[in-house]
XYZ file of C-alpha atoms in Angstrom:
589
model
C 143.364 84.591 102.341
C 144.932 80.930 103.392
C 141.647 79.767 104.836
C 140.271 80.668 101.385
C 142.939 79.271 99.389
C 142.406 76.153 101.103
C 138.849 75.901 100.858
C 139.368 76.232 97.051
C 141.726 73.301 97.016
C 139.712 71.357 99.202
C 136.945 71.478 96.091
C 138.928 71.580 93.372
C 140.881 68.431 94.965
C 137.505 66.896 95.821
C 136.071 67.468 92.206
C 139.003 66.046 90.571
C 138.957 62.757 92.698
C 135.214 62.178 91.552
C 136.295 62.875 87.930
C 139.461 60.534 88.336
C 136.882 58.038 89.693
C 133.714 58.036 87.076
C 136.428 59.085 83.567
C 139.108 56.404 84.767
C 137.052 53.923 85.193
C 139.306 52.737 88.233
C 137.940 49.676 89.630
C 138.062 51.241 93.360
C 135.913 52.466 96.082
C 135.859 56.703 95.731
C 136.644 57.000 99.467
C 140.205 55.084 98.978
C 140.524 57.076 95.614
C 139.923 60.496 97.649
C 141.997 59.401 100.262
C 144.983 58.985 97.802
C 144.368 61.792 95.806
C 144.570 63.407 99.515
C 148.295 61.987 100.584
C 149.043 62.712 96.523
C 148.105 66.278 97.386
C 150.010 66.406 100.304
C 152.910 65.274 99.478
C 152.916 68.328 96.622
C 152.906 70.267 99.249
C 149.237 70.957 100.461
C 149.702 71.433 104.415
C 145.699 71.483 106.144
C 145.866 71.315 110.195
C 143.591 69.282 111.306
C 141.162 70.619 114.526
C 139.191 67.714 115.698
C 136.704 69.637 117.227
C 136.088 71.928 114.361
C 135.593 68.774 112.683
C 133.684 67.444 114.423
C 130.982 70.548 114.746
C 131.766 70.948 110.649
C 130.906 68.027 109.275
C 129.356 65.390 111.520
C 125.605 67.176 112.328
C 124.921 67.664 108.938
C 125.694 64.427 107.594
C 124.264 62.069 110.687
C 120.693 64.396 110.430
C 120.514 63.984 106.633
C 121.253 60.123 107.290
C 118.391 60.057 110.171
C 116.102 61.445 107.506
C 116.715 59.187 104.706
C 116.163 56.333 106.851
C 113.090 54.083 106.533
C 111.457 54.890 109.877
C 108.996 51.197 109.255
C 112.097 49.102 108.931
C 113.798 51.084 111.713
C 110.997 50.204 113.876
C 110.875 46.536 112.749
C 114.919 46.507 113.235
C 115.595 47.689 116.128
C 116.479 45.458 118.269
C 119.403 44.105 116.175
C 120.530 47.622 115.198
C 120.098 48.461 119.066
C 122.570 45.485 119.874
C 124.798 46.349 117.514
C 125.335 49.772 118.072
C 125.120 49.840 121.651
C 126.355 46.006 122.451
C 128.941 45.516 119.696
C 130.572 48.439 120.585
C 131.188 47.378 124.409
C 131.999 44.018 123.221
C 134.734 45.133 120.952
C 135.730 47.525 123.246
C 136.874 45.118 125.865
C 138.055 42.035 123.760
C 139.711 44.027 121.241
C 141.592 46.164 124.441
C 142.791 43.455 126.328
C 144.005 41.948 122.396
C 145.878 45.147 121.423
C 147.296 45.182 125.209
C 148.397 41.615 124.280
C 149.701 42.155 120.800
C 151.840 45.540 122.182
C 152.646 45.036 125.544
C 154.126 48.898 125.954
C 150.882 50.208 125.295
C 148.770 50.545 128.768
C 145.577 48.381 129.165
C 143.230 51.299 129.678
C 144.896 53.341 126.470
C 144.175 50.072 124.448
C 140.850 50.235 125.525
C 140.822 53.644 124.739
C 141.653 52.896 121.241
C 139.500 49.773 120.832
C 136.645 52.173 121.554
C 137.425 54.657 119.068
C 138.027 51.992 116.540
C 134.548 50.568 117.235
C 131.911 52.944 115.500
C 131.123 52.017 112.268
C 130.869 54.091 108.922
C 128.715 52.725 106.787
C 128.562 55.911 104.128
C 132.072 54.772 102.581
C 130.692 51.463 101.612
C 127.121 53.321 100.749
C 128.024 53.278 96.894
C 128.800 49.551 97.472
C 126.266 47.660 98.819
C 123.047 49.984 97.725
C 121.523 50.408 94.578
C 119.427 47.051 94.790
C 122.207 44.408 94.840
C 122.581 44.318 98.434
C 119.170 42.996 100.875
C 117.731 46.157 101.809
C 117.369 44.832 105.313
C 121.066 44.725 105.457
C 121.299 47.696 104.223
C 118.798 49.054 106.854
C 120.753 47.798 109.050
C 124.139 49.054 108.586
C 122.501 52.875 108.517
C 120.852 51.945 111.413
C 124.032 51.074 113.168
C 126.282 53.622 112.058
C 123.824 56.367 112.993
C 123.214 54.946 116.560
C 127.346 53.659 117.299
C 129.308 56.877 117.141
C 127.453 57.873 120.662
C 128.222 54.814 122.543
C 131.658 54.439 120.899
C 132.562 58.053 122.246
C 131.287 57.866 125.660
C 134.192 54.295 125.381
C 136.610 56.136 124.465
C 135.574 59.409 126.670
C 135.771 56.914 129.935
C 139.030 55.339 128.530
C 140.999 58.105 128.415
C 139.851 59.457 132.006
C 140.949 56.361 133.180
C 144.723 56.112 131.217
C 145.171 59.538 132.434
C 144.005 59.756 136.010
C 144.075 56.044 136.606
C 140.494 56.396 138.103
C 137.194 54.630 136.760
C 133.980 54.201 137.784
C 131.351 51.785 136.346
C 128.129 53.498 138.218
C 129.723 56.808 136.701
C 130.295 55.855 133.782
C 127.087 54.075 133.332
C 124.784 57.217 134.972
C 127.106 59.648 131.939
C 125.974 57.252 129.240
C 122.549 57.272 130.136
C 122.634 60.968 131.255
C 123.974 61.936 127.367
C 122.506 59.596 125.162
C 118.769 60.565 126.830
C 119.511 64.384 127.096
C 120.695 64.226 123.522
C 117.849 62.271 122.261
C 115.414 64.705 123.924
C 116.574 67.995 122.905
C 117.242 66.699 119.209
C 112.948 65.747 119.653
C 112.471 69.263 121.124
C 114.661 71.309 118.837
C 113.546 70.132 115.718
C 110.290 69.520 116.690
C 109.692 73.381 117.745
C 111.594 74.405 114.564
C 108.774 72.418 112.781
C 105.953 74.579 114.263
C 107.531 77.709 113.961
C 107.979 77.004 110.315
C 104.312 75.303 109.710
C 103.364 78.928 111.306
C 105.105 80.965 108.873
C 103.763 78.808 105.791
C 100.330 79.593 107.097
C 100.887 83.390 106.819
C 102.258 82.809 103.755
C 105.863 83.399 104.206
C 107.485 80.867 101.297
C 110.760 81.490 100.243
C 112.575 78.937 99.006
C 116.013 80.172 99.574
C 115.295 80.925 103.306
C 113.929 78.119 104.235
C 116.501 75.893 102.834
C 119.023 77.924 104.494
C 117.892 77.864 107.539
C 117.202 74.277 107.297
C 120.358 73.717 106.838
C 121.643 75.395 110.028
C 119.249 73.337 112.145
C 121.550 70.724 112.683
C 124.411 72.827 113.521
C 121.968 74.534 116.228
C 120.581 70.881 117.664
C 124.491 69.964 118.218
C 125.761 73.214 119.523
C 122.855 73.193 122.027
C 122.740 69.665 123.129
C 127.225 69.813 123.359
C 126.722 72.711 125.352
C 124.362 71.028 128.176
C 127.458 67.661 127.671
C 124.694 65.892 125.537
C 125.308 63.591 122.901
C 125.794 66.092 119.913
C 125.579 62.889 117.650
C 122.398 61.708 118.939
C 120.912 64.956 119.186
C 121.547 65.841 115.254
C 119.899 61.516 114.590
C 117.297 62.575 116.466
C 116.490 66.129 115.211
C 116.530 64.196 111.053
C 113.965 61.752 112.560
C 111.580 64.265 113.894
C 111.543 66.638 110.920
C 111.081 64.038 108.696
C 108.112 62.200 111.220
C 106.011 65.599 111.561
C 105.827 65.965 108.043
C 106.623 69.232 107.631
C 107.942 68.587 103.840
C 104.187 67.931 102.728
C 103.477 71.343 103.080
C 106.201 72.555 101.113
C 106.339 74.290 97.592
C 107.335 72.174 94.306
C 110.222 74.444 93.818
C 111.389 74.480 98.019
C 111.648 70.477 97.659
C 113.622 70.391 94.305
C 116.335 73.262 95.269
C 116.535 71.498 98.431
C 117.097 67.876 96.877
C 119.998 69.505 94.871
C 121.259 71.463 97.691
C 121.383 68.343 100.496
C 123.035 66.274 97.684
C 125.492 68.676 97.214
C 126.339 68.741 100.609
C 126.658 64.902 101.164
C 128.659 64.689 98.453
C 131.287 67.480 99.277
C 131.032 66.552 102.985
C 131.702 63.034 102.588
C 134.659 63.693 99.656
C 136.509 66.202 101.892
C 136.341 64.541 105.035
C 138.634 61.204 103.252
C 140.263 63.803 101.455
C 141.627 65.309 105.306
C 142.684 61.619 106.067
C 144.552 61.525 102.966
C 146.043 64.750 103.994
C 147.333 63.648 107.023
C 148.193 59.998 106.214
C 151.726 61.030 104.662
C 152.848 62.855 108.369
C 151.338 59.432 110.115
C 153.129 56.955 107.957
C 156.522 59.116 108.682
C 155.359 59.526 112.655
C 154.679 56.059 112.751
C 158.445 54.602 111.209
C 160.079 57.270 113.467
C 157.712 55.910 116.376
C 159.053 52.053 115.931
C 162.326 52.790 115.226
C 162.366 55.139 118.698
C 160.872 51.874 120.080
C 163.295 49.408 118.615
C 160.396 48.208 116.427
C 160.846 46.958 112.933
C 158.208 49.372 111.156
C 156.928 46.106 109.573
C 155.785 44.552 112.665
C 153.444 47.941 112.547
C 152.057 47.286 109.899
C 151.484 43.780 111.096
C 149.933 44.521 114.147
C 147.306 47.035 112.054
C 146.021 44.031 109.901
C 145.985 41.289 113.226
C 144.200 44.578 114.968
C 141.437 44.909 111.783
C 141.378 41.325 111.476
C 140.825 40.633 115.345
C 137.938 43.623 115.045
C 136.360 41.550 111.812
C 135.970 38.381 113.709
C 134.768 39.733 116.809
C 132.076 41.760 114.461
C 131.544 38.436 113.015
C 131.270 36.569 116.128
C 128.732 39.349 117.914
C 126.290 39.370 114.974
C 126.027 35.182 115.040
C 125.603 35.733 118.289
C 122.861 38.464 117.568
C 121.199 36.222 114.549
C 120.507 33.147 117.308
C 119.463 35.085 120.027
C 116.517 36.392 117.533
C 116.345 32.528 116.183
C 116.115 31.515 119.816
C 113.439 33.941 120.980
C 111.405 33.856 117.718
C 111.126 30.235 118.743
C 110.034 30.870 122.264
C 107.164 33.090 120.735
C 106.371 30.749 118.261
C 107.189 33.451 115.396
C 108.711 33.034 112.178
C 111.556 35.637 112.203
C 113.837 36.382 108.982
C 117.290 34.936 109.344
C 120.295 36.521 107.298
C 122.693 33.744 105.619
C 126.023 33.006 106.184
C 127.163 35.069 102.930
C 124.868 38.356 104.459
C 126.903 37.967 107.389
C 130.021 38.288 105.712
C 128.755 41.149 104.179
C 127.520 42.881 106.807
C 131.328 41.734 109.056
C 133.090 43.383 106.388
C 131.008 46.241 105.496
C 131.977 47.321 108.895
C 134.521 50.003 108.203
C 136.331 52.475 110.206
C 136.320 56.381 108.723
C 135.705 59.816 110.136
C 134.728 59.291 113.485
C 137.679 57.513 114.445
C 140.015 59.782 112.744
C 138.513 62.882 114.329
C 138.295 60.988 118.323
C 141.695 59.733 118.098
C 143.317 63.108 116.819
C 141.603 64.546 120.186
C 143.753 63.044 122.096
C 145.918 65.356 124.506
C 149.088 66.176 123.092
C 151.860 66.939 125.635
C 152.831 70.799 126.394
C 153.964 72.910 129.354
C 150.754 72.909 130.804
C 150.300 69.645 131.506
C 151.381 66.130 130.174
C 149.780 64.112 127.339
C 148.064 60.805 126.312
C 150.289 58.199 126.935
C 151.372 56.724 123.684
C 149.455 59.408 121.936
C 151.153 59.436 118.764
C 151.139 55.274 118.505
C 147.516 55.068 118.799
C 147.054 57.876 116.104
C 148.854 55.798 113.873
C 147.214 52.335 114.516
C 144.230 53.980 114.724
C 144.801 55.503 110.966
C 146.101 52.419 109.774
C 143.131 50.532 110.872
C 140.658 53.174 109.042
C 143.047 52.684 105.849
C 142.671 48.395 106.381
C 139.194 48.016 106.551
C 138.583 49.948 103.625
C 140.751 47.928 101.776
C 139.096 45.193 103.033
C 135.861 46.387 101.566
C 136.640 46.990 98.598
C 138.356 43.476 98.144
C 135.763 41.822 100.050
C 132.254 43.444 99.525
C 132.221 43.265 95.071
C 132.754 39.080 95.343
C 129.682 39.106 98.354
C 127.382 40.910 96.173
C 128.247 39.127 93.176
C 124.888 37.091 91.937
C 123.407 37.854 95.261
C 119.501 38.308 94.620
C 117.768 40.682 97.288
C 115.349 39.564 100.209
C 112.276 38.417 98.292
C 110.502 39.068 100.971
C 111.277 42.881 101.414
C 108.064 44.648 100.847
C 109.606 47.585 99.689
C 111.059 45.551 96.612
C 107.461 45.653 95.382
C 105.356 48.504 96.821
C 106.899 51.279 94.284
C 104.787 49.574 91.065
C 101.591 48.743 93.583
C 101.591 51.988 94.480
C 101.911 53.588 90.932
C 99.014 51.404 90.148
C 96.707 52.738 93.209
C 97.583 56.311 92.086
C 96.961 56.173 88.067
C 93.506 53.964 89.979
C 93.012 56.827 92.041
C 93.231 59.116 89.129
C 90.545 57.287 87.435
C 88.156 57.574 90.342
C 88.764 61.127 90.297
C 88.337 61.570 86.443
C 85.306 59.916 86.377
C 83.560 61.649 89.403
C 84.579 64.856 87.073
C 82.625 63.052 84.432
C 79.832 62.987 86.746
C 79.476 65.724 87.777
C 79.525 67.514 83.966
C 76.913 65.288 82.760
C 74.779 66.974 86.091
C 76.046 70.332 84.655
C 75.358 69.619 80.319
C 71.734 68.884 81.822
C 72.069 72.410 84.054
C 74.295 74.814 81.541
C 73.325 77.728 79.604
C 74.080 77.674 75.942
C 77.228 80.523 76.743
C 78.633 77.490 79.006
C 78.281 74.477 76.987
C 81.723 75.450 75.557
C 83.996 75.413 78.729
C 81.746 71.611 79.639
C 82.953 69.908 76.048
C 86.585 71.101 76.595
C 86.801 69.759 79.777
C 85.261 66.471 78.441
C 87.544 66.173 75.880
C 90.492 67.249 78.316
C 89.067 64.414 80.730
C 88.575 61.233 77.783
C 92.466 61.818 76.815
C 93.332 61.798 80.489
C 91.542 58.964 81.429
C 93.199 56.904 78.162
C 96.491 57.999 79.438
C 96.337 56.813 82.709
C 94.316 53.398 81.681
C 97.492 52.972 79.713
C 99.674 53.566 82.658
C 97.973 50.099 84.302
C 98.953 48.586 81.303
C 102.597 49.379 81.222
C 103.483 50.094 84.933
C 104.653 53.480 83.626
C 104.549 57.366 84.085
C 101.999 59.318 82.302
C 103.807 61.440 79.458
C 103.545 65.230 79.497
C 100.910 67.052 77.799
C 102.299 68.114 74.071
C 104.237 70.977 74.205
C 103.182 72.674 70.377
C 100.817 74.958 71.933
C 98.420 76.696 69.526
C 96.192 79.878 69.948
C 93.478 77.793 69.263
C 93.776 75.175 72.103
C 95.092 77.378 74.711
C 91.379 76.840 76.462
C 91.676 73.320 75.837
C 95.200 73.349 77.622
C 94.512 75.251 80.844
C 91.835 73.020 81.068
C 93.633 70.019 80.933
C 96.729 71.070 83.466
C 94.368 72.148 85.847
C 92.656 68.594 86.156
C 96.084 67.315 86.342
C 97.209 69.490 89.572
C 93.792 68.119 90.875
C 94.965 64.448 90.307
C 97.838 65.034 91.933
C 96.801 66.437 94.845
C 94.207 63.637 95.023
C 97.858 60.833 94.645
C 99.593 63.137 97.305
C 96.370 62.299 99.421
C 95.803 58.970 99.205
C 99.838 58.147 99.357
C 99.708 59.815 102.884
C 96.388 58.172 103.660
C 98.423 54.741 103.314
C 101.840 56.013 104.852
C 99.678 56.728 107.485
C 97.972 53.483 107.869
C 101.605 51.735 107.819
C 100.661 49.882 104.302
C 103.588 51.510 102.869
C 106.915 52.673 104.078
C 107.971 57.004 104.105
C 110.797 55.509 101.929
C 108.165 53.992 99.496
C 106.121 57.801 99.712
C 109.425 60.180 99.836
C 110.200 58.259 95.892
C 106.908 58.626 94.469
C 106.793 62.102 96.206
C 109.795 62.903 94.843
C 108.342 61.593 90.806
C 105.137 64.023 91.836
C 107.380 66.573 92.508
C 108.893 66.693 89.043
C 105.733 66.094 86.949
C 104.370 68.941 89.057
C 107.296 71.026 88.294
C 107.130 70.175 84.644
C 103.293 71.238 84.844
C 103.930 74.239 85.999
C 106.801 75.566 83.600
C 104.296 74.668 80.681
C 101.376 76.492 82.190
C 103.784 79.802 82.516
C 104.736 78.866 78.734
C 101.375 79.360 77.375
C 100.287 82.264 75.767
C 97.483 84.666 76.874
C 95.480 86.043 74.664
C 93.194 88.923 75.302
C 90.065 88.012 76.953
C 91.253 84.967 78.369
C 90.947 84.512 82.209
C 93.154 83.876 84.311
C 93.859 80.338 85.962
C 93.007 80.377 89.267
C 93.070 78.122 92.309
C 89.240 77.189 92.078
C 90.166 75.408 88.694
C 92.998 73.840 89.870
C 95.694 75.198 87.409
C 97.826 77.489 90.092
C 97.740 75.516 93.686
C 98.827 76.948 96.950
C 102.335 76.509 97.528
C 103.982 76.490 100.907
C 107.707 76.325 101.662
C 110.063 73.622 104.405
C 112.801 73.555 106.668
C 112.586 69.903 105.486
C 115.853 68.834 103.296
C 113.884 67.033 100.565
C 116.295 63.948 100.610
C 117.003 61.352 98.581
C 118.570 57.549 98.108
């Protein structure tokens, strides 16, 4: 009954921070609302423990794999070195300067536990600044690249921090060892994420062809794969992390969503948004939660130390500024390394400005990852003695977390005021192009109708010349509605919905031709996905716009009346296609 009590609250806390955000108006990042609403609630009196690895397990696989999936695999490709050195170099970097800097700043605290907590401090969590910088006034290739880096960092920021604290508590390290581990979990994570979901992709594709398609099973089960890819690969002492990036990446690169059902990809839209957004609100709602016992652990901490609890809070700001400029320092570094060898090659290469650096130094931010690592730390019993310092580094550590988002918030609304986006993104203008092709494409297809019912007016018998002038007339209106869509860059309206006894001929007709044309868009879209002319972001939108017309189309045809001696619609007409259902989460931006 307390585990379900506290779920409740967790919601109803979590649903009420959202509301205080959007109705208030407050002029603050949600995170840093939830996370007060969180310390609000428990200083009423709302106790959660906090189990790291249950955390962990809980919410980390399902967020990272719906994170992999959403991101642009093109610009991931064209990006990867930079997001490769910043999630892999960065962290190292920051690992080692910022360690030897906290060892400096707080002498009592032992070099190899400051490294320790430089490491854990090092991933990045880009999803707390998501509502920030996205929604088109940030350059998408920063954008891309922050994703990028926060899906790749938490790995290599762990297997720091995994190595620091084996060292601070056995005094023992080994750079061979620690080097063969890294390479040993980030590979065998990568690989069984690939295998996992790629296997769960053909057993699924299998039971679509037998015609197994429902909707609520699939989506369930899709969501457990992530769960299943991080159990498996933590059990073998794989990167869970990388397994669950991986396993989004491969469901999303087979393609398995193109097979599914209208209805399977709009449930499962609603259901993976839900879950981002209740994930992501309850995980700064446990930090909030636990922020009121780690300010009082803290004070009790430096006065036990003969430390004014000021000079705490001093050394969390120098330790989040110190982290900001060697962030800044590491991507300047990055950006003239690329300038330098773009130069070598004789290459133009796209160099961010001073002011997308900024961005990008403070959109670095500290959040879940960090919270859960740190709170792993061994805590001294009878068995055996703890982390040394444990409860100092929890507290720095959730300071930190608390500092850069501040920092965001401050920082990132003055960065992206009047900033214009990279001109030169081609996914800035490949959304109208491609609306273009398709109502073009639709045209082609309308006329080759034509075509071929002018072959069949010269063929028919008198008892079919009926059916041949409905679909002629269903065809001219079509072809005026999407000859206006060129004109205006816009969606095709619906068909009317007054349906009449009289034109119910004239309407089957017509939705039937339009399931046709959009099978023939879903075509060619692929067709240029597949020839790399357009990103999967570009084709998971317009999929996504298909997906509702479609759905519209097919709630109208189930509207419409049958009279006696009408036939049926079937699939040689085009007005009821095969459906097929996913284990695909049919994400979205």
């Amino acid at each position: 009954m307390h585990a379900v009590f506290i779920t409740l609250a967790l919601l109803t806390v979590t649903g009420i921070s959202s509301l205080i955000s959007r109705v208030g108006r407050i002029p603050v990042p949600l995170p840093l609302i939830q996370i007060a609403v969180g310390a609000i609630a428990a200083l009423a009196g709302l106790n959660i423990g906090f189990d790291p690895d249950m955390f962990l397990l809980l919410f980390i696989p399902p967020l990272l794999y719906a994170d992999a999936y959403r991101m642009p695999m093109r610009e991931f490709g064209e990006l990867r070195n930079i997001i490769i050195m910043m999630a892999l170099g960065l962290v190292v970097f920051t690992t080692l300067a910022c360690g030897y800097f906290i060892h400096w700043l707080i002498p009592p605290i032992m070099l190899p536990a400051a490294f320790a907590l430089a490491a854990v401090m090092s991933p990045t969590d880009a999803v707390s600044v998501g509502s920030m910088i996205e929604g088109g006034r940030a350059p998408a290739r920063v954008v891309h690249i922050l994703h990028g880096e926060a899906l790749l960092n938490d790995a290599s920021g762990l297997v720091c921090f995994k190595f620091a604290v084996a060292a601070a508590m056995t005094g023992l390290f080994s750079f061979q060892q620690a080097l063969g581990s890294f390479i040993f979990m980030a590979a065998g994570g990568i690989v069984i994420g690939i295998v996992v979901a790629w296997a769960a992709c053909r057993a699924e594709h299998m039971l679509l062809v037998r015609g197994y398609d429902d909707p609520p099973t699939h989506i369930t089960l899709a969501m457990m794969l992530p769960f299943g890819i991080y159990l498996l690969a933590d059990a073998v002492q794989c990167s869970g992390i990388l397994a669950a990036v991986a396993g989004g990446m491969t469901v999303k690169f087979t393609g398995v969503m193109n097979e599914a059902r209208t209805e399977t990809r709009l449930k499962a839209t609603t259901v993976w948004d839900m879950v981002n957004f209740t994930f992501n609100a309850v995980i700064f709602l446990l930090l909030g939660l636990q922020l009121p016992d780690l300010v009082t652990g803290g004070a009790a901490i430096a006065r036990a130390g003969g430390i004014s609890p000021w000079f705490l809070i001093l050394a969390i700001v120098g330790i989040q500024l110190m982290m900001s400029l060697i962030r800044f320092a590491w991507i300047w570094i990055s950006i003239s390394a690329r300038r330098l060898f773009a130069h070598l090659r004789h290459r133009n290469a796209v160099i961010p400005s001073a002011r997308n650096v900024l961005l990008m130094t403070v959109a670095g931010t500290r959040g879940a990852i960090t919270l859960a690592a740190v709170l792993s730390l061994p805590v001294a019993t009878l068995a055996g003695p703890g982390f040394p310092g444990r409860d100092l580094l929890v507290t720095l550590a959730a300071g930190v977390i608390i500092c850069s988002l501040v920092l965001a918030s401050v920082a990132i609304p003055p960065l992206l005021h009047g900033m214009s986006t990279d001109e030169d993104d081609p996914s800035l203008h490949e959304l109208d192009m491609m609306r273009i092709e398709l109502a073009q494409t639709a045209i082609e297809a309308l006329h080759a109708e034509q075509a071929v019912l002018a072959q069949q007016e010269l063929d028919t018998m008198p008892d079919g010349s009926e059916s041949v002038d409905l679909k002629q007339e269903a065809i001219g209106r079509l072809l005026h509605e999407y000859q206006d869509t060129l004109r205006r860059l816009d969606n095709s309206r619906a068909a009317e919905a007054s349906i009449r006894a009289t034109a119910i001929r004239e309407k089957r007709t017509e939705l039937a031709l339009r399931f046709r044309l959009i099978r023939h868009m879903r075509e060619r879209l692929h067709m240029r996905v597949v020839q790399k002319l357009i990103n999967d972001e570009t084709e998971l939108t317009i999929n996504q716009e298909l997906d509702f017309i479609e759905q519209e189309l097919q709630i109208e045809a189930r509207s419409l009346p049958r009279p006696d001696g009408l036939p049926h619609a079937s699939t040689h007409d085009g007005a009821a296609l095969p459906e097929t259902g996913c284990m695909a989460p049919a994400l979205t931006d």
